[in-house]
Coordinates of C-alpha atoms in Angstrom, one line a residue:
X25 CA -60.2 -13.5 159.4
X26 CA -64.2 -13.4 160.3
X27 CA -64.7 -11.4 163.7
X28 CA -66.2 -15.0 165.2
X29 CA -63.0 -16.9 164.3
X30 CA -61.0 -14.0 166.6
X31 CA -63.2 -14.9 169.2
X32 CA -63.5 -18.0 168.8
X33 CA -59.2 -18.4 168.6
X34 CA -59.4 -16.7 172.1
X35 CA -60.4 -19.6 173.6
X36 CA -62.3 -17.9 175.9
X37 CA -59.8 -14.5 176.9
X38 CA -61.7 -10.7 176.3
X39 CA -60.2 -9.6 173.3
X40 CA -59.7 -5.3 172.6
X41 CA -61.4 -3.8 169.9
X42 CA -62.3 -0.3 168.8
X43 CA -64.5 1.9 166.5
X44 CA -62.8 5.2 164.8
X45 CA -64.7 7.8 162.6
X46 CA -63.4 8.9 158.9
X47 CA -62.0 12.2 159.1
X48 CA -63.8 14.7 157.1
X49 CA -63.4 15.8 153.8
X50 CA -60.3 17.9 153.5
X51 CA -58.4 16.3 156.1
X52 CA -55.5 14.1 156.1
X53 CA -55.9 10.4 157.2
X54 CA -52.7 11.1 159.4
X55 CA -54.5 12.3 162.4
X56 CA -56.7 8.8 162.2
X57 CA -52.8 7.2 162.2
X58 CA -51.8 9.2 164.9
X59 CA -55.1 8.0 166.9
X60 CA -54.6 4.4 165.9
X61 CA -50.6 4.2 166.7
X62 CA -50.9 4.3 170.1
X63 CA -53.9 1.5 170.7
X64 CA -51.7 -1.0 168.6
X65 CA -49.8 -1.9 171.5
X66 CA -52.9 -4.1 172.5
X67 CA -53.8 -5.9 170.1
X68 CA -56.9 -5.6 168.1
X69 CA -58.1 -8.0 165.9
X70 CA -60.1 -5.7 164.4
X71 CA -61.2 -2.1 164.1
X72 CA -64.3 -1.0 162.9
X73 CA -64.5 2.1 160.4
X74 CA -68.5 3.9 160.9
X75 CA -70.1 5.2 157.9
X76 CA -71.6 8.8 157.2
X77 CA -75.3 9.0 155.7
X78 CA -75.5 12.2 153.1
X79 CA -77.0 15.6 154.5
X80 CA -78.3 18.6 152.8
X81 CA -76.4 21.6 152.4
X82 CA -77.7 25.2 151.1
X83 CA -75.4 27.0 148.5
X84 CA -76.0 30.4 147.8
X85 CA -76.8 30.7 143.8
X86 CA -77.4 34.2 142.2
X87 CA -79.4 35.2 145.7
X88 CA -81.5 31.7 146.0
X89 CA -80.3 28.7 148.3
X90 CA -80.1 25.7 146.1
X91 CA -80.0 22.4 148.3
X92 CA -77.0 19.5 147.4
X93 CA -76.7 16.2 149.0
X94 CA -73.4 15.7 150.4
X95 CA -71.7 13.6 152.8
X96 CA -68.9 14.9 155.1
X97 CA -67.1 12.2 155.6
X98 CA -66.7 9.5 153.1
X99 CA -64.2 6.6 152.1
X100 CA -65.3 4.3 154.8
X101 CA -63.9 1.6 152.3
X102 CA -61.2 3.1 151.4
X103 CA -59.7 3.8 155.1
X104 CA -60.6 0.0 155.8
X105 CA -58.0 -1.3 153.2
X106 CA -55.4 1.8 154.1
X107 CA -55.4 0.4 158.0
X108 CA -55.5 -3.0 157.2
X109 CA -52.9 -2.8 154.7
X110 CA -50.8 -0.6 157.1
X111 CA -51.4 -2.3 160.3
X112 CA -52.0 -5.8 159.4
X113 CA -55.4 -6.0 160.8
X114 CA -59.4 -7.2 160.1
X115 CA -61.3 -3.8 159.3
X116 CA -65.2 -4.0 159.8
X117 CA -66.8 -1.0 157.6
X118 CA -70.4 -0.2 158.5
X119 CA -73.0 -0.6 155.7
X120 CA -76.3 1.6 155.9
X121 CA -79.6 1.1 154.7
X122 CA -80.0 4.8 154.8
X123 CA -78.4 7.1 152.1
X124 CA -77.8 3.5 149.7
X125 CA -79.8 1.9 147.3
X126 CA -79.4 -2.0 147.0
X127 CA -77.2 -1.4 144.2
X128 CA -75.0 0.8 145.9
X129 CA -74.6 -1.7 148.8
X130 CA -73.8 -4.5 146.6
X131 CA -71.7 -2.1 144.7
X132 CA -69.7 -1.4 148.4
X133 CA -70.0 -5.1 148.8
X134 CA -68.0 -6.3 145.7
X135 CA -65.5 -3.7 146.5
X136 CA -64.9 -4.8 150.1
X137 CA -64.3 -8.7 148.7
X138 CA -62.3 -7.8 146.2
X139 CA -60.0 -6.1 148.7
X140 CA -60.3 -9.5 151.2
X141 CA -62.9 -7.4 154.1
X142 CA -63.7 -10.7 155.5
X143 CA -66.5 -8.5 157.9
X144 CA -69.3 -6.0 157.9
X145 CA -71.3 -4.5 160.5
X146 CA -74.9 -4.3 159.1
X147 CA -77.0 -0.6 160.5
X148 CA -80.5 0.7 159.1
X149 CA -78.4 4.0 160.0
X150 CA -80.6 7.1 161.3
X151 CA -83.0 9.5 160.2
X152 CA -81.4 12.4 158.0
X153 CA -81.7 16.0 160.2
X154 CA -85.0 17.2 159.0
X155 CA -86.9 13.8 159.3
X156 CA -88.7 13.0 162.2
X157 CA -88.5 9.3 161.5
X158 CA -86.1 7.1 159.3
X159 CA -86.9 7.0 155.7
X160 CA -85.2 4.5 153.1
X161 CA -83.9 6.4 150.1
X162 CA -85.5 4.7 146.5
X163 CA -84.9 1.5 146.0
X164 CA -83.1 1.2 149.7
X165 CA -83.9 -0.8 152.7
X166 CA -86.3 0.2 155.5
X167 CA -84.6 -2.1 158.1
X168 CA -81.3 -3.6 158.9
X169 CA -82.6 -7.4 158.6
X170 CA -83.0 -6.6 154.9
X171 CA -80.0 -5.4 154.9
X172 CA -78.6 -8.4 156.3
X173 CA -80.6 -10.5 154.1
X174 CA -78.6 -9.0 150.9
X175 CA -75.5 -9.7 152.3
X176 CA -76.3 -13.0 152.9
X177 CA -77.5 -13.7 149.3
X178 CA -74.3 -12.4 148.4
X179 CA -72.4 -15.0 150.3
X180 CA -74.4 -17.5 148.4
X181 CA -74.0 -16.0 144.9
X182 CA -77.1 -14.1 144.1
X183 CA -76.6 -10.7 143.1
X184 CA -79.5 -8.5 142.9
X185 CA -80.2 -8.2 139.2
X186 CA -77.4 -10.0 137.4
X187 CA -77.6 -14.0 136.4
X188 CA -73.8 -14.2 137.4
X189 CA -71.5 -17.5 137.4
X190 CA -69.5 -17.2 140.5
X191 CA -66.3 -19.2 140.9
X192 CA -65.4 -17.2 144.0
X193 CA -68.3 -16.4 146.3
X194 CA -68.1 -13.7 149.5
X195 CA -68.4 -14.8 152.5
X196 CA -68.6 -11.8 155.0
X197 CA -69.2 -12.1 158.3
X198 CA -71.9 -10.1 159.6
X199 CA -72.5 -7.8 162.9
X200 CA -75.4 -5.9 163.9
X201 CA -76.7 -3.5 166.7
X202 CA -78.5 -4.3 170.0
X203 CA -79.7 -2.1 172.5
X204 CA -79.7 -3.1 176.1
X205 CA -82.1 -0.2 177.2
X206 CA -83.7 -0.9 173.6
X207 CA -84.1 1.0 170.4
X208 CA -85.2 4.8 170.7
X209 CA -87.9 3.7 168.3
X210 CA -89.1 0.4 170.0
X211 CA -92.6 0.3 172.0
X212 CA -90.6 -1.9 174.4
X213 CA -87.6 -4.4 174.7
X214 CA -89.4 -7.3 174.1
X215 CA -90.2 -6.2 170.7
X216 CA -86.7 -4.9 170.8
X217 CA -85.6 -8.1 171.2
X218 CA -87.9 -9.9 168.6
X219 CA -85.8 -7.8 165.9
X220 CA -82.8 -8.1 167.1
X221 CA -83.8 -11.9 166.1
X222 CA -85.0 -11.2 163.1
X223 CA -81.3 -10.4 162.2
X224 CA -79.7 -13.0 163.7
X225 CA -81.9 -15.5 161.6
X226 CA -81.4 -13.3 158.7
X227 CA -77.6 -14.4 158.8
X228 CA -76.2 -11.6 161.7
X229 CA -73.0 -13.9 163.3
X230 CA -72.6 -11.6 166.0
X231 CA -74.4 -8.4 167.8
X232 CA -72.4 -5.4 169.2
X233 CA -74.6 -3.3 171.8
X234 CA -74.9 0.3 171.9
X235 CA -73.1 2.2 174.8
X236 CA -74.1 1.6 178.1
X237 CA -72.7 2.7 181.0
X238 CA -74.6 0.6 184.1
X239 CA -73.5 -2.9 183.5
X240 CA -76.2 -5.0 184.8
X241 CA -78.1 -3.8 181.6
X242 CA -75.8 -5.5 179.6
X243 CA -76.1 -8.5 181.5
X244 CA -80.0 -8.3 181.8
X245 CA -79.9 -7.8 177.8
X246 CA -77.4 -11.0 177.5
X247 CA -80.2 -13.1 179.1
X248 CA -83.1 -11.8 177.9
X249 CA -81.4 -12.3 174.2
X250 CA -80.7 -16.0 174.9
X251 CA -84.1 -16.7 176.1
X252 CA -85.7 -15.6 172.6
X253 CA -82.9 -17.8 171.2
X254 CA -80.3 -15.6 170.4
X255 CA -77.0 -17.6 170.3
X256 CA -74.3 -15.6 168.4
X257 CA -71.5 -13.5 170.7
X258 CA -73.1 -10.3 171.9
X259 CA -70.2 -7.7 172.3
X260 CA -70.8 -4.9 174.9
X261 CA -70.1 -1.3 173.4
X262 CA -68.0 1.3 176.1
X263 CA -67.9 4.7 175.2
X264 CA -65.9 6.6 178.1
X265 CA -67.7 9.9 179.2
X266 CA -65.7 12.5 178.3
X267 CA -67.2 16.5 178.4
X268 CA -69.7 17.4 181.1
X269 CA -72.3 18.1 178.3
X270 CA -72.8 14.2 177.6
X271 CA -74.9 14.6 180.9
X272 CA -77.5 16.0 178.6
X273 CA -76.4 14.9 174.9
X274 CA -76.1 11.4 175.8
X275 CA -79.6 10.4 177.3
X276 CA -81.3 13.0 174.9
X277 CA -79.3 11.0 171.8
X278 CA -79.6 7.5 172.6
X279 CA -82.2 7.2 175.0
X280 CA -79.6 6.0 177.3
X281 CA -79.9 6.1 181.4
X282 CA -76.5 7.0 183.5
X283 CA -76.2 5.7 186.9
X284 CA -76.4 8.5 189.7
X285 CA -73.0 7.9 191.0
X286 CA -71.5 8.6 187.7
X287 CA -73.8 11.5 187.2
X288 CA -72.8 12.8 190.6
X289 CA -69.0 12.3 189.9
X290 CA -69.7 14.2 186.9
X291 CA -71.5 17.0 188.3
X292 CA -69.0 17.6 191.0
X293 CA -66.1 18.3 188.2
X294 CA -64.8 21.9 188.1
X295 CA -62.9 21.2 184.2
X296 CA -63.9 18.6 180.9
X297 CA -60.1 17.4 182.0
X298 CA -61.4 16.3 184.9
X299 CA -64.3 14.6 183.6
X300 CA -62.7 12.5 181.1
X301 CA -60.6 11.2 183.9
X302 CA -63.7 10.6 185.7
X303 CA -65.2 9.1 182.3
X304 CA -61.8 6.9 182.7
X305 CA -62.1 5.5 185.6
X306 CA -66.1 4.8 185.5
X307 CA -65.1 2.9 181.7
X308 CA -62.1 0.8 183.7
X309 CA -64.0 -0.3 186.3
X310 CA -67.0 -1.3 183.8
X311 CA -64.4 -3.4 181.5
X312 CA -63.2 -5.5 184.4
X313 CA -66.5 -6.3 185.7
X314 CA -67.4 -7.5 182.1
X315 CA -63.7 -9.2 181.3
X316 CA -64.2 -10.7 184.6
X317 CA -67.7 -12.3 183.3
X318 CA -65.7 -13.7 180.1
X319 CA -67.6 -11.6 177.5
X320 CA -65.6 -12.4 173.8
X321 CA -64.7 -8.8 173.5
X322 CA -64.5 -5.3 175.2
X323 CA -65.5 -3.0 172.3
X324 CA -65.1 1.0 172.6
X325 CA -66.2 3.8 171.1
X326 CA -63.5 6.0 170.6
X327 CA -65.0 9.0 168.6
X328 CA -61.3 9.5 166.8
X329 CA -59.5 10.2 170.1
X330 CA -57.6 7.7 171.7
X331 CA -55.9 8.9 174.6
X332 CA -58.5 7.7 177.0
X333 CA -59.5 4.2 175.2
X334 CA -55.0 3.8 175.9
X335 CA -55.7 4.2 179.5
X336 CA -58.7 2.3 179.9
X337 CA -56.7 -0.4 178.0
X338 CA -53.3 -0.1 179.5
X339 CA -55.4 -0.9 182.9
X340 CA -57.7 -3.5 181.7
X341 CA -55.5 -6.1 179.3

């Protein structure tokens, strides 16, 4: 089922979802079970599984570093149709512009139909390590509305390249990204906001925002998006706080402000144990301000751990 016919079969009740990470090469998918089990309980309709863009690594080759493209965690696809063949559930895999060609995409594309992945969430992704700004790899997209674009041909039958006869057409329903405190790279929110369109007329059916953790952005953002005419379900992103050093990662990373109280909650912790209950409690109370306000769902970022998205959940639904 599409991620708007969830919403819309809620008839109006906050529905739980989450966002989990691959596990690296090397590791079992068992730990990823172990982190799912206990979130179960509260229903998701869906769960979205991110992808990894490739790296560089150095190997050492008779006394010279030779540079390989790798990526650490891969099988984004592949974990989608293991959890929603063992859990009975919508999977949402995240589709980059960075690190794939068009052909890969549609390659990824046909793969996720053919295993009945009704949804996508459509990213440009980020600049690999040693670029200062995003670069699209050959015959990639620069920006996510392309992106969006080629999934949306797809739903109508036009491949790329190939003069194909369909008799059974996708028809993925697609998310994006918004930014309530805008894009690191946008000269302002406004022209945030006038991208963020862009999708949503290139065929986006519904935007999930990046973390925030002072709620009246979110609500600021929700207005602001309407008045440029953005009508599809805007689903706020919570990512509970959960080591002292997101203090510093988190605003450096995402270009993110945190509200003083939380900082000073934060700041007056002695352990990381007793900032993730801290990071707990600030999430909880954000949830049922927004559930309250009847937003369609309360999506978090759980970073493979679960333990504190289960008690933020076992407090809010």
């Amino acid at each position: 089922m599409k991620v708007t016919e969830h919403i819309k079969n809620a008839n109006g009740k906050t529905l739980f979802s989450f966002e989990i990470i691959p596990p690296k090469k090397g590791k079992s998918i068992q730990d990823l079970y172990d982190n799912i089990d206990p979130l179960m309980e509260f229903n998701p309709p869906f769960i979205d599984v991110t992808t990894s863009r490739e790296e560089y690594i150095y190997i050492e080759k008779q006394g010279l570093l030779d540079r390989k493209i790798t990526r650490m965690r891969p099988g984004t696809v592949g974990i989608c149709a293991a959890i929603k063949h063992k859990y009975d559930v919508d999977t949402v895999p995240h589709v980059l512009c960075g690190g794939f060609s068009k052909e890969e995409t549609e390659y990824l594309l046909v793969d996720c139909h053919y295993l009945g992945i009704n949804n996508v969430m459509a990213l440009r992704g980020d600049a690999m390590s040693h670029q200062k700004y995003f670069e699209a790899c050959d015959g990639g997209h620069q920006y996510a509305s392309q992106l969006v674009s080629q999934i949306q041909n797809l739903n109508c039958g036009t491949y790329l390249h190939d003069v194909v006869e369909v008799d059974d057409t996708s028809n993925f329903c697609i998310g994006v990204a918004g930014y309530p405190e805008k894009h690191i790279e946008a000269p302002s929110l406004h022209t945030d906001l006038k991208r963020l369109k862009e999708k949503v007329d290139a065929g986006a059916d519904y935007v999930v925002t990046q973390m925030f953790f002072d709620n009246k952005k979110y609500f600021e953002f929700v207005d602001a998006a309407k008045k440029v005419g953005i009508d599809v379900p805007i689903i706020p992103g919570i990512k509970p706080i959960a080591i002292k050093k997101h203090l510093q990662l988190l605003p450096q990373v995402f270009k993110i402000d945190l509200p003083q109280d939380l900082i000073t909650n934060i700041e007056q912790c002695q352990t990381n144990k007793q900032v993730r209950q801290v990071g707990i409690e600030w999430a909880i109370q954000q949830s049922k301000e927004l559930q309250a306000a009847g937003v369609p769902v309360l999506h978090y970022y759980s970073m493979g751990k679960s333990d504190n998205v289960k008690a933020i959940a076992e407090a809010v639904f």
